GROMACS .gro file of C-alpha atoms in nm:
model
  392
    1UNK     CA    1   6.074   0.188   4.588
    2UNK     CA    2   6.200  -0.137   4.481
    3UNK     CA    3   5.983  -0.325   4.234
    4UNK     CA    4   6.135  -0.674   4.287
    5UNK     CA    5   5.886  -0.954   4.283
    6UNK     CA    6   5.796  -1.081   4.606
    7UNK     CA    7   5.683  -1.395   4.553
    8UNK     CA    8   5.820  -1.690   4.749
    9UNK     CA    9   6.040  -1.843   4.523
   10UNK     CA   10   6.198  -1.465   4.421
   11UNK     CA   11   6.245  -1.467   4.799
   12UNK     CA   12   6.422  -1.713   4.807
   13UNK     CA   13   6.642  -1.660   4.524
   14UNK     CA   14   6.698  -1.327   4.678
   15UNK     CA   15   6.855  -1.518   5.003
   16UNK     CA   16   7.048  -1.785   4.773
   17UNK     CA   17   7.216  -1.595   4.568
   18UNK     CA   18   7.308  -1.310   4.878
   19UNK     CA   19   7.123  -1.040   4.774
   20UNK     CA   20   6.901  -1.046   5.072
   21UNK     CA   21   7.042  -1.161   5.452
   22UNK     CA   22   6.719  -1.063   5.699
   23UNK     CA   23   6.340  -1.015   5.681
   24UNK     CA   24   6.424  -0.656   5.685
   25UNK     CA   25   6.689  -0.682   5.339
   26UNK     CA   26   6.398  -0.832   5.176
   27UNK     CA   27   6.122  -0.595   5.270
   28UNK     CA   28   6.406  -0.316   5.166
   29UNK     CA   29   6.471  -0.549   4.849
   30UNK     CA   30   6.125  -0.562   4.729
   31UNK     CA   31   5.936  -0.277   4.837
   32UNK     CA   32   5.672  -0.563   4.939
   33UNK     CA   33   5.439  -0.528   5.283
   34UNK     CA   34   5.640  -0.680   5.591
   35UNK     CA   35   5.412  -0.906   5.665
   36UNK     CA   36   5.329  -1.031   5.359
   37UNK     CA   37   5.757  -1.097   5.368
   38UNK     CA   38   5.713  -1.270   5.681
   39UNK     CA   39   5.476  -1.497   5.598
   40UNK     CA   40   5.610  -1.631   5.321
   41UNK     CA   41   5.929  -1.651   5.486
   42UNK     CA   42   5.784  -1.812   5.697
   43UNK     CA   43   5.628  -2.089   5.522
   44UNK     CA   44   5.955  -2.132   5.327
   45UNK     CA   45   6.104  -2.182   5.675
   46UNK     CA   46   5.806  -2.465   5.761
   47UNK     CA   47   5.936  -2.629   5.406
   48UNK     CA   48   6.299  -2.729   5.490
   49UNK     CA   49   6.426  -2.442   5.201
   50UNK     CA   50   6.580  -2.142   5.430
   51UNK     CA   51   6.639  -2.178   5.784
   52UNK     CA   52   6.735  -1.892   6.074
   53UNK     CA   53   7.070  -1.866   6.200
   54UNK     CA   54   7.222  -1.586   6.440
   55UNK     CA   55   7.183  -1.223   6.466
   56UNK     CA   56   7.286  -0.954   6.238
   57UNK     CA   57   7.419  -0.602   6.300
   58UNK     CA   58   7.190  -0.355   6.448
   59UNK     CA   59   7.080  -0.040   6.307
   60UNK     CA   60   6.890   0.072   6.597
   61UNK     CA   61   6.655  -0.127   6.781
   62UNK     CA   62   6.622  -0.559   6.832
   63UNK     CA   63   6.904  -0.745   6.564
   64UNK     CA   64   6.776  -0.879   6.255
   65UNK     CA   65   6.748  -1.263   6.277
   66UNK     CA   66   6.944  -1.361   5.989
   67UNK     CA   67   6.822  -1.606   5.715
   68UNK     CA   68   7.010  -1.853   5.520
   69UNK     CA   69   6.939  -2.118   5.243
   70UNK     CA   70   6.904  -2.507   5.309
   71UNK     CA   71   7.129  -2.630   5.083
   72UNK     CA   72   7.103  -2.984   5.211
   73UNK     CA   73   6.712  -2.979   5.120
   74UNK     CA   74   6.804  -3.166   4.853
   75UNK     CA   75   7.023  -3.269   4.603
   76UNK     CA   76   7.046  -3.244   4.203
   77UNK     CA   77   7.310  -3.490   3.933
   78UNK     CA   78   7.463  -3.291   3.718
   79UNK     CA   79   7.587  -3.483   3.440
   80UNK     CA   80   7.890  -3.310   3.184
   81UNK     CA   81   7.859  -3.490   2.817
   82UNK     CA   82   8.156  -3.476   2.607
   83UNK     CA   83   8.300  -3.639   2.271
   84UNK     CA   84   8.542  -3.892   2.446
   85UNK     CA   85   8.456  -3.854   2.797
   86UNK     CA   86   8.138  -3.781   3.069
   87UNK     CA   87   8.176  -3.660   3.403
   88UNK     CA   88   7.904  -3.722   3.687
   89UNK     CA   89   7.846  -3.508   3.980
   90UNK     CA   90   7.576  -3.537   4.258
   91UNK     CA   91   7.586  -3.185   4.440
   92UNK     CA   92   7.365  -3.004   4.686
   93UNK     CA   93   7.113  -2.683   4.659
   94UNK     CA   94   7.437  -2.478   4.630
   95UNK     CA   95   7.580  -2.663   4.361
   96UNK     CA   96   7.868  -2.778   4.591
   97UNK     CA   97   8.019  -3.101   4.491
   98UNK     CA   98   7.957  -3.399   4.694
   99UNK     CA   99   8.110  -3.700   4.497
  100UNK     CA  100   8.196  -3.704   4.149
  101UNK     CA  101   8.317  -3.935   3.873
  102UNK     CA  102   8.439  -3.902   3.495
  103UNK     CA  103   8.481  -4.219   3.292
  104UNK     CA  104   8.594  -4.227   2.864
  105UNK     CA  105   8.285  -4.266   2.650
  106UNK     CA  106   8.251  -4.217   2.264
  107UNK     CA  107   7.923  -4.010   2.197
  108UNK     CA  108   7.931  -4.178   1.847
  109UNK     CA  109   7.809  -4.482   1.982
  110UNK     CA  110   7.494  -4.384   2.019
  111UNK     CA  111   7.216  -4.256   2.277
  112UNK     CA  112   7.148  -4.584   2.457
  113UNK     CA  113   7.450  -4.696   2.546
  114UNK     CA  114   7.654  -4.386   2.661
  115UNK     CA  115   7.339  -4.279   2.857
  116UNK     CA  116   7.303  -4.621   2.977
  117UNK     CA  117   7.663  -4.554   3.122
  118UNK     CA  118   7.573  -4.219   3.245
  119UNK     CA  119   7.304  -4.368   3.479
  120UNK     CA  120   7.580  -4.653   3.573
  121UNK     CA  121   7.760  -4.348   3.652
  122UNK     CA  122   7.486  -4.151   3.877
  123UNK     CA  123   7.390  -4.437   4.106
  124UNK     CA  124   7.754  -4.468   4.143
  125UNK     CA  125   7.805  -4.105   4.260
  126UNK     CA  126   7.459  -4.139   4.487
  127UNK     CA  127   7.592  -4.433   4.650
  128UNK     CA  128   7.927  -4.259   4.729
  129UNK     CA  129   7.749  -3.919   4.865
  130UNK     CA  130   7.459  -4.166   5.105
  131UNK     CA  131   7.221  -4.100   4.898
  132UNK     CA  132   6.946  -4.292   4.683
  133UNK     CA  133   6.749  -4.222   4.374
  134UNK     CA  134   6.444  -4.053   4.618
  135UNK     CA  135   6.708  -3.774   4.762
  136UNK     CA  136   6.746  -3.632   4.358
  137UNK     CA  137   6.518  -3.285   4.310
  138UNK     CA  138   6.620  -3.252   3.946
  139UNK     CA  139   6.921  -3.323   3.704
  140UNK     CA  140   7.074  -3.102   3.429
  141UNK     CA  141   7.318  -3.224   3.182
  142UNK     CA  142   7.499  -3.043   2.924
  143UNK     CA  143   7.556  -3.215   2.574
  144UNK     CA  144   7.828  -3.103   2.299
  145UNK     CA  145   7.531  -3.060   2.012
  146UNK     CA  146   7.256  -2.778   1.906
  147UNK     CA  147   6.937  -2.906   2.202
  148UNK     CA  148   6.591  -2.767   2.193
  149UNK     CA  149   6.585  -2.681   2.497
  150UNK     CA  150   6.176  -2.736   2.567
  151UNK     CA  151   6.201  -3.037   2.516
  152UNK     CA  152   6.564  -3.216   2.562
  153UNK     CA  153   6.582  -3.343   2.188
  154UNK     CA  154   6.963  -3.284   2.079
  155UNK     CA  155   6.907  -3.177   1.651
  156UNK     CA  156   7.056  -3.231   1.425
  157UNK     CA  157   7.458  -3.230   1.633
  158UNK     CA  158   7.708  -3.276   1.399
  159UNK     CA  159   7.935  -3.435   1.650
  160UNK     CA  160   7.673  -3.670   1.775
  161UNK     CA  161   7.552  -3.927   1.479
  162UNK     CA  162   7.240  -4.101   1.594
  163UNK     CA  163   7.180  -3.831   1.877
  164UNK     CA  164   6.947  -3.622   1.665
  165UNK     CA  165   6.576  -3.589   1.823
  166UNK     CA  166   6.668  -3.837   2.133
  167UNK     CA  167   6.437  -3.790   2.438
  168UNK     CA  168   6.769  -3.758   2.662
  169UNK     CA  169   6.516  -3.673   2.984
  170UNK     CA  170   6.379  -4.028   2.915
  171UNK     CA  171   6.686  -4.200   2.992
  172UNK     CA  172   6.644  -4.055   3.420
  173UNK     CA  173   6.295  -4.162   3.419
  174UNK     CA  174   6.442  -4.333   3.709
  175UNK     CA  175   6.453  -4.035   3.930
  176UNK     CA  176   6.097  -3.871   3.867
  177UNK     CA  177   6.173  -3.523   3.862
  178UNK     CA  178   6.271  -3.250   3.573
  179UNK     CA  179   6.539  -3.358   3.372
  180UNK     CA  180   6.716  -3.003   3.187
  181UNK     CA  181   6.912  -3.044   2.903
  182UNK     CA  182   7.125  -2.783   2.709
  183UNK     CA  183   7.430  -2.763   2.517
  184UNK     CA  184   7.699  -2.752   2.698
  185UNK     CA  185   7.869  -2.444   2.628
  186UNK     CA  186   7.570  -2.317   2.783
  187UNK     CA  187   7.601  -2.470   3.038
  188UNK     CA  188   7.903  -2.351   3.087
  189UNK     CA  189   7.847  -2.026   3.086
  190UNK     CA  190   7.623  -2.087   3.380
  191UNK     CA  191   7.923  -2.251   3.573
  192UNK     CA  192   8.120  -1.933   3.460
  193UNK     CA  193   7.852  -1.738   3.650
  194UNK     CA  194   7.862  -1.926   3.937
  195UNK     CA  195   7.602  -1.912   4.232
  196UNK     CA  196   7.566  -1.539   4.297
  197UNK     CA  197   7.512  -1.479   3.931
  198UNK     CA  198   7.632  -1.200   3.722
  199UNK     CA  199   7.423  -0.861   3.579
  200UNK     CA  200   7.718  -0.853   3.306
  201UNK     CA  201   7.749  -0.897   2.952
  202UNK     CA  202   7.942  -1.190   2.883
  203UNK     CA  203   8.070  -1.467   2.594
  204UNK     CA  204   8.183  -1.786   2.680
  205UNK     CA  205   8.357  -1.965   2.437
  206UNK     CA  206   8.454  -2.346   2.437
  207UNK     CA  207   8.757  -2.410   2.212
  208UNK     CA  208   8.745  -2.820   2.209
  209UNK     CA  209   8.697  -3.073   1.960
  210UNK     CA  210   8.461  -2.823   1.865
  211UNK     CA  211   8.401  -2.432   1.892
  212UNK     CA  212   8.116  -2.301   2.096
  213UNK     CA  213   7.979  -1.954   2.243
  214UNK     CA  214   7.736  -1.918   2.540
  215UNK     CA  215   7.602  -1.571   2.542
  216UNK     CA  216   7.521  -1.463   2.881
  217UNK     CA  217   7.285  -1.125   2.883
  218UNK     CA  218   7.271  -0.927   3.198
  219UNK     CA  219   7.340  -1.274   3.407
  220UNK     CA  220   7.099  -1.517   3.239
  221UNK     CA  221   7.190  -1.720   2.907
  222UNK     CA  222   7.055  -1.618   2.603
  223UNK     CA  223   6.954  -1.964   2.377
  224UNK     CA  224   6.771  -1.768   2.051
  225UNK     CA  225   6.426  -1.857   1.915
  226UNK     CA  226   6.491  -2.236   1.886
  227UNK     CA  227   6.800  -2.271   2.153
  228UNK     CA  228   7.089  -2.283   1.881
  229UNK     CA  229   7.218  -1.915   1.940
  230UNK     CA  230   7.620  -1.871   1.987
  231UNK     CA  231   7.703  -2.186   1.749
  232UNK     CA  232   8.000  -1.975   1.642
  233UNK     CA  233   8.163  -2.302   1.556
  234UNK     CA  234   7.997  -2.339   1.197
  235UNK     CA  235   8.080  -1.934   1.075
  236UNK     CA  236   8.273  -1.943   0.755
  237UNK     CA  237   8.634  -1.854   0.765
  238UNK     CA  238   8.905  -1.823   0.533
  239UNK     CA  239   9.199  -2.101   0.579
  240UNK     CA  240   9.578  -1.930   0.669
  241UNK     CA  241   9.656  -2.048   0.306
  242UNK     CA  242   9.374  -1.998   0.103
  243UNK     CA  243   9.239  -2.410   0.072
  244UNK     CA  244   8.941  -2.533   0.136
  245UNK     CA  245   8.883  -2.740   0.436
  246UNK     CA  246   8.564  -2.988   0.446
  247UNK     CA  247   8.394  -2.956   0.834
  248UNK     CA  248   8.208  -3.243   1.007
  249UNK     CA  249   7.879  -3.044   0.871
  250UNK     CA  250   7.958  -3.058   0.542
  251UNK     CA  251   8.012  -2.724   0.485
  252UNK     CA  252   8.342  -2.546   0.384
  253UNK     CA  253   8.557  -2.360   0.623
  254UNK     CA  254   8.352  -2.327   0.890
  255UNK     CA  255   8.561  -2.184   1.206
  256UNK     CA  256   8.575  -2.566   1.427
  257UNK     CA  257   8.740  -2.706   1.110
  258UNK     CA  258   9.005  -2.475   1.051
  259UNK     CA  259   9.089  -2.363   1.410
  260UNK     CA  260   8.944  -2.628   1.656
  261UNK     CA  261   9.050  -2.894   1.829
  262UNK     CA  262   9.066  -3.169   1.556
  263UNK     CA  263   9.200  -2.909   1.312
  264UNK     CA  264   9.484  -2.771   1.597
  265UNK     CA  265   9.629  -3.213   1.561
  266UNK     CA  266   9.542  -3.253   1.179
  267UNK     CA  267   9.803  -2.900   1.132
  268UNK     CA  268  10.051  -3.067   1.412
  269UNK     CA  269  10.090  -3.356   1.254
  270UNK     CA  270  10.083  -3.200   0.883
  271UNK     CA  271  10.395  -3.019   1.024
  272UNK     CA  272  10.558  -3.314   1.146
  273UNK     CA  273  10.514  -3.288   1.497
  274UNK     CA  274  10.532  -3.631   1.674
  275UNK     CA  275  10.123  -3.648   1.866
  276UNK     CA  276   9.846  -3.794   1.855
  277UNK     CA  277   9.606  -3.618   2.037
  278UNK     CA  278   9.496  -3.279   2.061
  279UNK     CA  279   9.601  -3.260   2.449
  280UNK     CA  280   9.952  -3.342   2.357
  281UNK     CA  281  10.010  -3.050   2.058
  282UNK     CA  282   9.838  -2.794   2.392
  283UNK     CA  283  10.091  -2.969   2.619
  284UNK     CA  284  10.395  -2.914   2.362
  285UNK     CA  285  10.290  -2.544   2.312
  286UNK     CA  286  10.246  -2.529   2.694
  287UNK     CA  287  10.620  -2.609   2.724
  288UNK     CA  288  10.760  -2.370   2.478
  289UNK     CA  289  10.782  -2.602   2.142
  290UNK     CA  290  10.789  -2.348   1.846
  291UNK     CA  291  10.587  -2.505   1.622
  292UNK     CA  292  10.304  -2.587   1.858
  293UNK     CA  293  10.323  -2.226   1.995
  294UNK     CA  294  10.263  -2.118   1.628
  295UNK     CA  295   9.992  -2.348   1.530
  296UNK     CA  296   9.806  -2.235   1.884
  297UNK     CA  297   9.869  -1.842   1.839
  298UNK     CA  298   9.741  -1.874   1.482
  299UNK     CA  299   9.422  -2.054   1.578
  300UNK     CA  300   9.389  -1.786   1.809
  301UNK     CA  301   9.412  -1.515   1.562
  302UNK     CA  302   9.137  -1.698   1.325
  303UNK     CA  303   8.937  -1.726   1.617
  304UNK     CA  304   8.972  -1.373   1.731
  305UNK     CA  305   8.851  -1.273   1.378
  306UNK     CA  306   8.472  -1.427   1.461
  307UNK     CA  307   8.501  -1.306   1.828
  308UNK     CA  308   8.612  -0.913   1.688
  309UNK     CA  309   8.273  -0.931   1.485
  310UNK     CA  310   8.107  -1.049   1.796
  311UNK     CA  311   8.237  -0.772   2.008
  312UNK     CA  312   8.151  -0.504   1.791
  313UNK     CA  313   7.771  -0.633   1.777
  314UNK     CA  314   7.728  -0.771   2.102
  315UNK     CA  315   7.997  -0.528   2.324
  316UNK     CA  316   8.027  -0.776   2.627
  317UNK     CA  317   8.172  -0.665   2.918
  318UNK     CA  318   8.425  -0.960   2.875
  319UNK     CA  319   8.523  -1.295   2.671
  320UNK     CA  320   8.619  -1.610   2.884
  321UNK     CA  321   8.769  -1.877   2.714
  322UNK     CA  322   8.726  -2.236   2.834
  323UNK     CA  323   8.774  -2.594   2.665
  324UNK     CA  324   9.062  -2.825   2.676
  325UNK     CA  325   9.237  -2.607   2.354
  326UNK     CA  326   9.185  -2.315   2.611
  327UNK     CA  327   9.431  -2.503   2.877
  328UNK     CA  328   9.709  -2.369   2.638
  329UNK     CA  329   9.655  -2.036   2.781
  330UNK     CA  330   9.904  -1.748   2.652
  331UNK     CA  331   9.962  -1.826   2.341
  332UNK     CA  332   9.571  -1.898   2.219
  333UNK     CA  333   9.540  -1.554   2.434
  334UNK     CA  334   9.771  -1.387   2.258
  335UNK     CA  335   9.625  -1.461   1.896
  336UNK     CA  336   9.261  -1.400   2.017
  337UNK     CA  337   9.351  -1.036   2.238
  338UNK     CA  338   9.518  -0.954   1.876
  339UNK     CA  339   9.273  -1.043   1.641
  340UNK     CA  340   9.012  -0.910   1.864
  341UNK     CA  341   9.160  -0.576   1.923
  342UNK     CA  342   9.276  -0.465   1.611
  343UNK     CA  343   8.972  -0.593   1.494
  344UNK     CA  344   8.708  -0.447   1.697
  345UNK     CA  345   8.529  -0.090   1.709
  346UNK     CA  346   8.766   0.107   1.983
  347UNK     CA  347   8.497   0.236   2.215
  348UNK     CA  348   8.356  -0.162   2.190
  349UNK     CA  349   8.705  -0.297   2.333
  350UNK     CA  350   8.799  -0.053   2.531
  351UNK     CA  351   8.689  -0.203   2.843
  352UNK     CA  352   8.697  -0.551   2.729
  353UNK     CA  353   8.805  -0.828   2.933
  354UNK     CA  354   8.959  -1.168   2.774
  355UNK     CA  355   9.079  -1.412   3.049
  356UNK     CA  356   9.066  -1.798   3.057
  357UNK     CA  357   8.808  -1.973   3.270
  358UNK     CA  358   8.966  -2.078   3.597
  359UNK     CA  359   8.762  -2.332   3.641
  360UNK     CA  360   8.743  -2.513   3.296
  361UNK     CA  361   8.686  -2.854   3.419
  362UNK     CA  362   8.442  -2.770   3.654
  363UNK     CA  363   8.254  -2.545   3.522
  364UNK     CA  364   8.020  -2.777   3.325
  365UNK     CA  365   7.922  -2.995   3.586
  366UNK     CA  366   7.870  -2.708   3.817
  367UNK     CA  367   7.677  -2.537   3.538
  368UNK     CA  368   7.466  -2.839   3.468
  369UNK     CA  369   7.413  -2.819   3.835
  370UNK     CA  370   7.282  -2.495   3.863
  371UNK     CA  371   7.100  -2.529   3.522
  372UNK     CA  372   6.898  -2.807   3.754
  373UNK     CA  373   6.861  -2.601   4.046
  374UNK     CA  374   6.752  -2.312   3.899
  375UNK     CA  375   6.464  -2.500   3.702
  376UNK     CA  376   6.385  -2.697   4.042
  377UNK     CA  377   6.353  -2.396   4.236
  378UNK     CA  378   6.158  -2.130   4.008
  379UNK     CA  379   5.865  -1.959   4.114
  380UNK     CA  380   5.634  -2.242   4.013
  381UNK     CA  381   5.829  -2.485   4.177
  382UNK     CA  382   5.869  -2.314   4.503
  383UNK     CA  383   5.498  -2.282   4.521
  384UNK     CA  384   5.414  -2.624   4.499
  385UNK     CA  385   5.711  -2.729   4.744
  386UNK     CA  386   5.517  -2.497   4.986
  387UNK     CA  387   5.171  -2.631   4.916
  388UNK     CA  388   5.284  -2.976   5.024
  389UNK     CA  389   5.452  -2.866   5.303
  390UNK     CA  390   5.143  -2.691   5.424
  391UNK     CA  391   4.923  -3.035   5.338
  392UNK     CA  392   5.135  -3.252   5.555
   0.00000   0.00000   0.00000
């Protein structure tokens, strides 16, 4: 017998995510007393969160009614923080998109203002969906720095002076609900994911202006003790030729500052290619330009040499690579698969998948989404939405 829990908000997850389709799928789900199903389908019904729709296919006797979520009982921001830019999303239960807008920031201005924008931002995207302040159930947003994730508080980011130990939940006081806040590579992983969820093993690793891993354990993300696990980024690596290259952190060598982002433009334009931006040296290798196709395929292989070590402790079922460095596709590919397979215990890669996210610039606002819903619609959560309903 199934030992699933049957409270009301597992329930509903249950129906959200597809597991479950009928009364009957979640009796069979859960191993829990029909009735006791019933009724709290039933109440979850009386609060707005699923809703009956149609008949399903008979196994003998009446159809099951079928159940489905209420994605429209509400609505969550979802708010995608990077160095130079921010994107804004207002989405429903499902984590569909219902407006969005991006807009250039630079996070080394400080707290105030760029989250001062971000709000500008979110009434902007409210306004374009219908929808006012009193519609928003929760908001997520995903920041480029190490977050404690009890509390909000981005510490100590290296890529985010004056950020350390903000209260970023303060700055949506405006909405009154939960505010979630994690780092966004996290939170991409969570995008990755999607709605249904995963039971896999899985790293997802942001190659931008700086190098991140969310670590995704049988479906849910795995943040460590204090929430700074998979800050692969700041592991010490040897340069190609043997110098010594001073990261953001201050430390030597770390992996972001020999093969990310910043380091892919300072090599570039060491080698005399004409750019200026990081984008530009991806777009170059993109289109076949030697040198660029070099520069990417070896930051690949460094990288690879931190993933191998990864693999052969962690043994994910696969490796998706997001990020805008990511967007150069083959060639970073190329350098990782052959680091990582030469590299990496044979009955550990054997199976191993390494693909590119095909979502990358979605995938943080839709994870900051979900990071939202899921905290809006946990077990606590659910239970109070229900006691309410049954006051009115």
């Amino acid at each position: 017998m199934a030992t699933s829990s049957a409270s009301a908000g597992a329930l509903l997850h249950h129906v959200r995510t597809g597991r479950a389709r009928s009364r009957a799928e979640l009796v069979a789900l859960t191993g829990a007393a029909r009735n006791t199903v019933s009724a709290r389908v039933d109440q979850l019904i009386a609060a707005g969160l699923l809703e009956e729709g149609g008949r399903g296919w008979s196994t003998g006797g009446r159809p099951p009614t079928l159940l489905r979520f209420n994605s429209a009982a509400g609505c969550v921001l979802a708010v995608d923080l990077g160095v130079t830019s921010v994107d804004v999303a207002v989405t429903d239960l499902s984590a569909q998109v219902l407006a969005t807008v991006g807009h250039p920031i630079d996070i080394a201005d400080g707290p105030r203002p760029v989250l001062a924008e971000v709000d500008r931002l979110a009434q902007e995207v409210l306004a374009e969906a219908g929808l006012t302040p009193a519609d928003v159930c929760a908001v997520g947003v995903g920041v480029p720095g190490p977050v404690e994730f009890s509390t909000g508080r981005p510490s100590h980011p290296p890529i985010m002076p004056g950020w350390h130990d903000f209260p970023i939940p303060s700055a949506f006081g405006r909405y009154e609900c939960p505010v979630f806040v994690d780092n966004d590579v996290n939170v991409m992983a969570l995008g990755e994911m999607g709605v249904a969820g995963s039971d896999q093993d899985v790293l997802v690793v942001k190659v931008g202006t700086g190098i991140g891993c969310g670590i995704v354990v049988e479906g849910g993300v795995y943040r460590g003790a204090q929430g700074s696990a998979g800050d692969i980024g700041h592991i010490h690596v040897p340069s190609a030729d043997g110098t010594e290259v001073v990261c953001r952190c201050g430390q030597l060598n770390c992996l972001e500052a020999i093969a990310g982002g910043m380091a892919l433009l300072r090599d570039a334009q060491a080698a005399g290619l004409p750019v200026t931006t990081t984008r530009e040296v991806v777009e170059r290798a993109a289109l076949g330009d030697g040198q660029a196709l070099e520069l990417v395929r070896r930051a690949g292989r460094t990288i690879g040499t931190v993933l191998a070590a990864l693999v052969n402790f962690f043994n994910p079922h696969r490796i998706v690579m997001t990020g805008g460095v990511a967007r150069a596709g083959v060639p970073l590919l190329a350098g990782i698969r052959e680091a990582v397979y030469a590299r990496s215990m044979p009955l550990a890669a054997r199976a191993l998948e390494i693909t590119v996210s095909d979502a990358p610039d979605l995938s943080g606002r839709v994870g900051a989404a979900l990071m939202a819903i899921e905290g809006y619609l946990d077990d606590d959560s659910v239970s109070e939405a229900l006691t309410r309903a049954l006051a009115r």
